[in-house]
Every structure is written in structure tokens, then in C-alpha cells.
């Protein structure tokens, strides 16, 4: 055989082991094939002379930044939760940014695999991970819950151990305004409205902040001691060994839970974001709402949750009209931006799970390929050297993130108004 045989029609043995491992954990038969595109999306040819590391990079989205990261690390496979290919290509060119990433990865010998909705549906997969979060137990007692009336009359300022006042979320101006009677807050009919400021201003906003899912490997959430039931919203049948699979989860608590407690658990479970959208009925206050049932769906939740009867809908994103419809029915909605309901699963569950299965699969594949190597093969020695490498490494991308971050107002703006005051 010539060298070109190995560089054009064979993927690396390690790639084969990764694919087998992912299919053992999350069979492609579990995926929603009505729209999804799961499986091996890019099979890069193996060059035994310039081979990659025996490593896997986990990511939610395969962006240019993540492709750069995989190339720099010399990974063998990128496991991208979201498929980078959804529709067929009529051409592969460098003009398209996604196609550019695929071509660059292929050139470097890096393959791409996507499990997507197979992970959502699997028992112990993404749906169950989110259910574990809303039913999880925080260290110590649950955070105190205040009614709206109690919040309007805050306790005296606490002090830090050094005697300095503790940090607060507001400023003196905001506290002064809260103490005013309602009639004092009403705008004067003779006063001109304040127009936007013009002129020098100091920076008053934070840089965009994102959840830190890498910290979930040391999360302080524990398995729940709360009595509850859990069921699949849309069951998937016919996949042997994966009974109980399906899309979405419905959690029902035996005792109602304060919404504020669920928000706290979600924040801890997905990487402590600085904030996320919460929709509640207009006649209610978040501090006074209790929840008996939660409908759960990672990513975009409309199709899975549209007919679910639950007090709270917990998902990555929901349209304006879907959220409005829910609150008009007396329900609540918590969203995190699409991929923030998914990314933490990689570091807290998939990394360890894939590492364990991959070690066994790599051992098996190495033995199989060793038996196929013939002394007459070109580069037979290089193949044997590749199979001697027993190492297995699975890591999460450090550059993968949701497109949306949270920008936080840190202080009042200072400047001259356009209207002169």
C-alpha cells in the first residue's frame, strides 16, 4: 500500500474509539431525526507521520475560536454538541466561516462528531442533568425568601469583619428614592423630561459576563433529598438498553418550592451567571411565588414544552409570545440564553463519563488494529508507534461560550444633558 492510502481513506484509530464511545453513551437512534443531524460530520484522514494527540475537545458550538483552539492543542476529535452542519452543502469554500473551520480542521487531521438531541433524550443525559439542578440541594439552609413588602423595608446595613459597610447592589441615590412616598416619586407635570447625556462620561458598565461552566466540576449542589417525581415529556422507544429515554422532563414536587429557591439552584448549577431572564404573571411578586411542577427542556423549549401543564417552564430560550402566553396563564418562565442550559453538562457530566468509556474502547481498538497491520504496509512502524500510545485525554473548550453575555450597570452615568438640565 502507498502512503496515500493512509492519508485519504482511513481515519485515525483513536477517532474510531471516540465515535464508538459516544455511540455507546448516546446512540444516534435517540436523536430527533426530523430536524437533527447527529453523528460523524467530518472524518479527517489519518497521517501516521504527523498524527494528532489522543485527545478530545468538548464544545457546545464549533466556532472559529474553538477550531483555533483544537488546532493549537493538536486534538484528534472535536465533539461538538450542536451540529456545525445542518443542511447539505453545494460547495465547500473558504468564503463561508463554518466551511472554513471544517476545511482547516480536516487539513490538520481533526474529525468532528455531534451527538446533539441524543444527549438530550438519553437517561442520565442533558434533560436529567437539568432536572437534577432544580431538585438539587445547596450547602446549608436554602437562601432566605422575603416578601415584596419586607424587601421595601430592608434590614440595617451589615458590616464586614473589618468594620466597613458590606457591599450593596444599589447606591445612596437609589436608597433615598426607595424611602420616598409614592407621590414624591411622581414626575412633575411642569418639569421637562431629562434627555440623554452628551459629553464626557466615565465607564458605567461591566464587560459582558458569562457563566463559568468549568467551575461546575466542583459545584456545591448535592443530589436532592426533596420528595419529587420525574417523568419524560415525549418518550423515545425502541432503543434497547435506553428505556426511559425521551425529550424534556417534568418534575413534580411533593411540597411546593419557593421560586427564589429554584432560581438559586439554577444559578449554582449552570455556572453562576450574573443574571438571567425570569417571566412571572404581572399580578405576582417573585418572592411570593411557590412552584409545584417544572417543565424542563435544554436549548429552545417551545416544541417540547408547548403543551406541558407546569407552574414553571425552565429552558434555554422561549419566544416573546410563548413567554407572554405562559405568564397570562399564571405560569413562570426561567431562561438562560440557549446554550447556557447545555454547556455545564460537558464539564460536570460528559467529560468524566466519556473518559471512562473511551479508555476501554481505545484499548479494544488498539488490539483490533494491531492484528490488521502487515509488515508489507507502508509506514507500518508509524502505525505501530501510534498504537503504543495508551494515553486518553478529554477536555472542555475554554473558548466556547454563548453569543450573549450580561452587561451590568455598575454606577449612575455622569455627564451633561442635551437639554441643559
PDB file of C-alpha atoms in Angstrom, residues 12-169:
ATOM      1  CA  UNK A  12      -7.210   7.567  12.903  1.00  0.00           C
ATOM      2  CA  UNK A  13      -7.751   4.565  15.184  1.00  0.00           C
ATOM      3  CA  UNK A  14      -8.314   6.944  18.085  1.00  0.00           C
ATOM      4  CA  UNK A  15     -11.105   8.670  16.163  1.00  0.00           C
ATOM      5  CA  UNK A  16     -12.771   5.282  15.769  1.00  0.00           C
ATOM      6  CA  UNK A  17     -12.558   4.743  19.534  1.00  0.00           C
ATOM      7  CA  UNK A  18     -14.119   8.151  20.244  1.00  0.00           C
ATOM      8  CA  UNK A  19     -17.020   7.512  17.867  1.00  0.00           C
ATOM      9  CA  UNK A  20     -17.696   4.086  19.360  1.00  0.00           C
ATOM     10  CA  UNK A  21     -17.633   5.582  22.862  1.00  0.00           C
ATOM     11  CA  UNK A  22     -20.101   8.357  22.025  1.00  0.00           C
ATOM     12  CA  UNK A  23     -22.456   5.882  20.354  1.00  0.00           C
ATOM     13  CA  UNK A  24     -22.343   3.654  23.418  1.00  0.00           C
ATOM     14  CA  UNK A  25     -23.238   6.559  25.674  1.00  0.00           C
ATOM     15  CA  UNK A  26     -25.707   8.336  23.380  1.00  0.00           C
ATOM     16  CA  UNK A  27     -26.906   6.190  20.455  1.00  0.00           C
ATOM     17  CA  UNK A  28     -27.794   8.212  17.389  1.00  0.00           C
ATOM     18  CA  UNK A  29     -31.138   6.395  17.321  1.00  0.00           C
ATOM     19  CA  UNK A  30     -32.181   8.554  20.297  1.00  0.00           C
ATOM     20  CA  UNK A  31     -31.841  11.780  18.294  1.00  0.00           C
ATOM     21  CA  UNK A  32     -34.774  13.652  16.785  1.00  0.00           C
ATOM     22  CA  UNK A  33     -34.117  12.920  13.119  1.00  0.00           C
ATOM     23  CA  UNK A  34     -36.982  15.159  11.983  1.00  0.00           C
ATOM     24  CA  UNK A  35     -34.529  18.062  12.025  1.00  0.00           C
ATOM     25  CA  UNK A  36     -31.306  16.971  13.712  1.00  0.00           C
ATOM     26  CA  UNK A  37     -28.023  15.968  12.101  1.00  0.00           C
ATOM     27  CA  UNK A  38     -26.081  13.835  14.555  1.00  0.00           C
ATOM     28  CA  UNK A  39     -23.107  11.546  14.174  1.00  0.00           C
ATOM     29  CA  UNK A  40     -19.714  11.814  12.466  1.00  0.00           C
ATOM     30  CA  UNK A  41     -19.871  15.068  10.492  1.00  0.00           C
ATOM     31  CA  UNK A  42     -16.219  15.365   9.480  1.00  0.00           C
ATOM     32  CA  UNK A  43     -13.939  12.348   9.084  1.00  0.00           C
ATOM     33  CA  UNK A  44     -10.392  13.601   8.755  1.00  0.00           C
ATOM     34  CA  UNK A  45      -7.814  11.312   7.103  1.00  0.00           C
ATOM     35  CA  UNK A  46      -5.115   9.900   9.339  1.00  0.00           C
ATOM     36  CA  UNK A  47      -1.468  10.735   8.726  1.00  0.00           C
ATOM     37  CA  UNK A  48       0.627   8.374  10.898  1.00  0.00           C
ATOM     38  CA  UNK A  49       3.686  10.581  10.445  1.00  0.00           C
ATOM     39  CA  UNK A  50       2.011  13.823  11.563  1.00  0.00           C
ATOM     40  CA  UNK A  51      -0.554  12.377  13.934  1.00  0.00           C
ATOM     41  CA  UNK A  52      -2.644  14.248  16.484  1.00  0.00           C
ATOM     42  CA  UNK A  53      -2.711  13.832  20.254  1.00  0.00           C
ATOM     43  CA  UNK A  54      -5.027  11.185  21.705  1.00  0.00           C
ATOM     44  CA  UNK A  55      -7.312  13.935  22.951  1.00  0.00           C
ATOM     45  CA  UNK A  56     -10.916  15.081  22.581  1.00  0.00           C
ATOM     46  CA  UNK A  57     -12.150  18.670  22.832  1.00  0.00           C
ATOM     47  CA  UNK A  58     -15.736  19.073  24.052  1.00  0.00           C
ATOM     48  CA  UNK A  59     -17.703  22.133  22.957  1.00  0.00           C
ATOM     49  CA  UNK A  60     -21.297  23.257  22.521  1.00  0.00           C
ATOM     50  CA  UNK A  61     -20.632  25.241  19.336  1.00  0.00           C
ATOM     51  CA  UNK A  62     -17.822  24.755  16.846  1.00  0.00           C
ATOM     52  CA  UNK A  63     -16.876  28.386  16.229  1.00  0.00           C
ATOM     53  CA  UNK A  64     -13.721  29.736  14.603  1.00  0.00           C
ATOM     54  CA  UNK A  65     -12.286  30.331  18.078  1.00  0.00           C
ATOM     55  CA  UNK A  66     -12.911  26.718  19.095  1.00  0.00           C
ATOM     56  CA  UNK A  67     -11.439  25.423  15.813  1.00  0.00           C
ATOM     57  CA  UNK A  68      -8.313  27.509  16.509  1.00  0.00           C
ATOM     58  CA  UNK A  69      -8.174  26.022  19.996  1.00  0.00           C
ATOM     59  CA  UNK A  70      -8.408  22.430  18.711  1.00  0.00           C
ATOM     60  CA  UNK A  71      -5.686  23.071  16.136  1.00  0.00           C
ATOM     61  CA  UNK A  72      -3.390  24.658  18.710  1.00  0.00           C
ATOM     62  CA  UNK A  73      -3.931  21.751  21.101  1.00  0.00           C
ATOM     63  CA  UNK A  74      -3.483  19.179  18.298  1.00  0.00           C
ATOM     64  CA  UNK A  75      -6.672  17.378  19.331  1.00  0.00           C
ATOM     65  CA  UNK A  76      -7.766  14.341  17.373  1.00  0.00           C
ATOM     66  CA  UNK A  77     -11.543  14.842  17.644  1.00  0.00           C
ATOM     67  CA  UNK A  78     -13.873  17.728  18.425  1.00  0.00           C
ATOM     68  CA  UNK A  79     -17.147  16.568  19.973  1.00  0.00           C
ATOM     69  CA  UNK A  80     -19.460  19.480  19.200  1.00  0.00           C
ATOM     70  CA  UNK A  81     -22.875  19.179  20.861  1.00  0.00           C
ATOM     71  CA  UNK A  82     -24.524  21.352  18.209  1.00  0.00           C
ATOM     72  CA  UNK A  83     -24.019  20.125  14.629  1.00  0.00           C
ATOM     73  CA  UNK A  84     -21.951  22.520  12.568  1.00  0.00           C
ATOM     74  CA  UNK A  85     -23.672  21.002   9.508  1.00  0.00           C
ATOM     75  CA  UNK A  86     -27.474  21.058   9.441  1.00  0.00           C
ATOM     76  CA  UNK A  87     -28.160  21.214   5.723  1.00  0.00           C
ATOM     77  CA  UNK A  88     -26.372  19.790   2.714  1.00  0.00           C
ATOM     78  CA  UNK A  89     -23.562  21.721   1.025  1.00  0.00           C
ATOM     79  CA  UNK A  90     -23.429  22.501  -2.682  1.00  0.00           C
ATOM     80  CA  UNK A  91     -19.843  23.644  -2.289  1.00  0.00           C
ATOM     81  CA  UNK A  92     -17.091  23.830   0.315  1.00  0.00           C
ATOM     82  CA  UNK A  93     -15.272  27.150   0.210  1.00  0.00           C
ATOM     83  CA  UNK A  94     -13.227  29.365   2.476  1.00  0.00           C
ATOM     84  CA  UNK A  95     -15.706  32.213   1.986  1.00  0.00           C
ATOM     85  CA  UNK A  96     -18.149  30.603   4.429  1.00  0.00           C
ATOM     86  CA  UNK A  97     -16.875  30.801   8.028  1.00  0.00           C
ATOM     87  CA  UNK A  98     -18.289  27.427   9.091  1.00  0.00           C
ATOM     88  CA  UNK A  99     -16.978  25.686   5.997  1.00  0.00           C
ATOM     89  CA  UNK A 100     -13.640  27.404   6.558  1.00  0.00           C
ATOM     90  CA  UNK A 101     -13.438  25.871  10.042  1.00  0.00           C
ATOM     91  CA  UNK A 102     -14.255  22.415   8.690  1.00  0.00           C
ATOM     92  CA  UNK A 103     -11.646  22.651   5.938  1.00  0.00           C
ATOM     93  CA  UNK A 104      -8.974  23.825   8.355  1.00  0.00           C
ATOM     94  CA  UNK A 105      -9.770  21.006  10.792  1.00  0.00           C
ATOM     95  CA  UNK A 106      -9.664  18.399   8.016  1.00  0.00           C
ATOM     96  CA  UNK A 107      -6.300  19.739   6.897  1.00  0.00           C
ATOM     97  CA  UNK A 108      -4.970  19.236  10.429  1.00  0.00           C
ATOM     98  CA  UNK A 109      -6.399  15.714  10.721  1.00  0.00           C
ATOM     99  CA  UNK A 110      -9.116  16.632  13.251  1.00  0.00           C
ATOM    100  CA  UNK A 111     -12.521  14.942  12.988  1.00  0.00           C
ATOM    101  CA  UNK A 112     -15.866  16.313  14.225  1.00  0.00           C
ATOM    102  CA  UNK A 113     -18.666  14.371  15.913  1.00  0.00           C
ATOM    103  CA  UNK A 114     -22.044  15.763  17.042  1.00  0.00           C
ATOM    104  CA  UNK A 115     -24.455  13.989  19.449  1.00  0.00           C
ATOM    105  CA  UNK A 116     -26.988  16.849  19.989  1.00  0.00           C
ATOM    106  CA  UNK A 117     -30.521  15.597  20.758  1.00  0.00           C
ATOM    107  CA  UNK A 118     -29.280  12.080  21.504  1.00  0.00           C
ATOM    108  CA  UNK A 119     -27.733  13.628  24.633  1.00  0.00           C
ATOM    109  CA  UNK A 120     -30.985  15.464  25.395  1.00  0.00           C
ATOM    110  CA  UNK A 121     -33.034  12.275  25.277  1.00  0.00           C
ATOM    111  CA  UNK A 122     -30.717   9.761  26.965  1.00  0.00           C
ATOM    112  CA  UNK A 123     -31.427   8.660  30.536  1.00  0.00           C
ATOM    113  CA  UNK A 124     -28.878  10.479  32.671  1.00  0.00           C
ATOM    114  CA  UNK A 125     -28.349  12.913  29.806  1.00  0.00           C
ATOM    115  CA  UNK A 126     -28.952  16.621  29.481  1.00  0.00           C
ATOM    116  CA  UNK A 127     -32.627  16.555  30.447  1.00  0.00           C
ATOM    117  CA  UNK A 128     -31.938  14.652  33.651  1.00  0.00           C
ATOM    118  CA  UNK A 129     -28.962  16.885  34.455  1.00  0.00           C
ATOM    119  CA  UNK A 130     -31.218  19.957  34.375  1.00  0.00           C
ATOM    120  CA  UNK A 131     -33.797  18.103  36.488  1.00  0.00           C
ATOM    121  CA  UNK A 132     -31.036  17.291  38.982  1.00  0.00           C
ATOM    122  CA  UNK A 133     -30.288  21.005  39.198  1.00  0.00           C
ATOM    123  CA  UNK A 134     -33.826  22.163  40.009  1.00  0.00           C
ATOM    124  CA  UNK A 135     -34.181  19.397  42.597  1.00  0.00           C
ATOM    125  CA  UNK A 136     -30.633  19.789  43.949  1.00  0.00           C
ATOM    126  CA  UNK A 137     -29.647  20.729  47.477  1.00  0.00           C
ATOM    127  CA  UNK A 138     -27.438  23.722  48.259  1.00  0.00           C
ATOM    128  CA  UNK A 139     -24.970  23.577  51.159  1.00  0.00           C
ATOM    129  CA  UNK A 140     -26.513  24.823  54.398  1.00  0.00           C
ATOM    130  CA  UNK A 141     -30.074  26.140  54.587  1.00  0.00           C
ATOM    131  CA  UNK A 142     -31.846  27.387  51.483  1.00  0.00           C
ATOM    132  CA  UNK A 143     -31.485  31.176  50.991  1.00  0.00           C
ATOM    133  CA  UNK A 144     -33.946  33.329  52.919  1.00  0.00           C
ATOM    134  CA  UNK A 145     -37.048  34.380  50.995  1.00  0.00           C
ATOM    135  CA  UNK A 146     -38.602  37.807  51.563  1.00  0.00           C
ATOM    136  CA  UNK A 147     -41.971  39.126  50.523  1.00  0.00           C
ATOM    137  CA  UNK A 148     -42.194  42.276  48.420  1.00  0.00           C
ATOM    138  CA  UNK A 149     -43.289  44.280  51.489  1.00  0.00           C
ATOM    139  CA  UNK A 150     -40.337  43.095  53.565  1.00  0.00           C
ATOM    140  CA  UNK A 151     -37.933  43.935  50.746  1.00  0.00           C
ATOM    141  CA  UNK A 152     -39.185  47.538  50.662  1.00  0.00           C
ATOM    142  CA  UNK A 153     -38.041  47.925  54.293  1.00  0.00           C
ATOM    143  CA  UNK A 154     -34.529  46.457  54.299  1.00  0.00           C
ATOM    144  CA  UNK A 155     -32.686  45.488  57.458  1.00  0.00           C
ATOM    145  CA  UNK A 156     -29.912  47.747  58.834  1.00  0.00           C
ATOM    146  CA  UNK A 157     -26.676  47.739  56.876  1.00  0.00           C
ATOM    147  CA  UNK A 158     -24.482  44.763  57.671  1.00  0.00           C
ATOM    148  CA  UNK A 159     -20.761  45.186  58.249  1.00  0.00           C
ATOM    149  CA  UNK A 160     -17.792  43.185  57.107  1.00  0.00           C
ATOM    150  CA  UNK A 161     -15.372  41.687  59.704  1.00  0.00           C
ATOM    151  CA  UNK A 162     -13.116  44.774  59.335  1.00  0.00           C
ATOM    152  CA  UNK A 163     -15.972  47.071  60.312  1.00  0.00           C
ATOM    153  CA  UNK A 164     -16.514  48.521  56.844  1.00  0.00           C
ATOM    154  CA  UNK A 165     -20.046  48.502  55.406  1.00  0.00           C
ATOM    155  CA  UNK A 166     -20.819  45.446  53.320  1.00  0.00           C
ATOM    156  CA  UNK A 167     -21.250  45.902  49.584  1.00  0.00           C
ATOM    157  CA  UNK A 168     -24.783  46.529  48.381  1.00  0.00           C
ATOM    158  CA  UNK A 169     -26.379  46.211  44.978  1.00  0.00           C
TER     159      UNK A 169
END
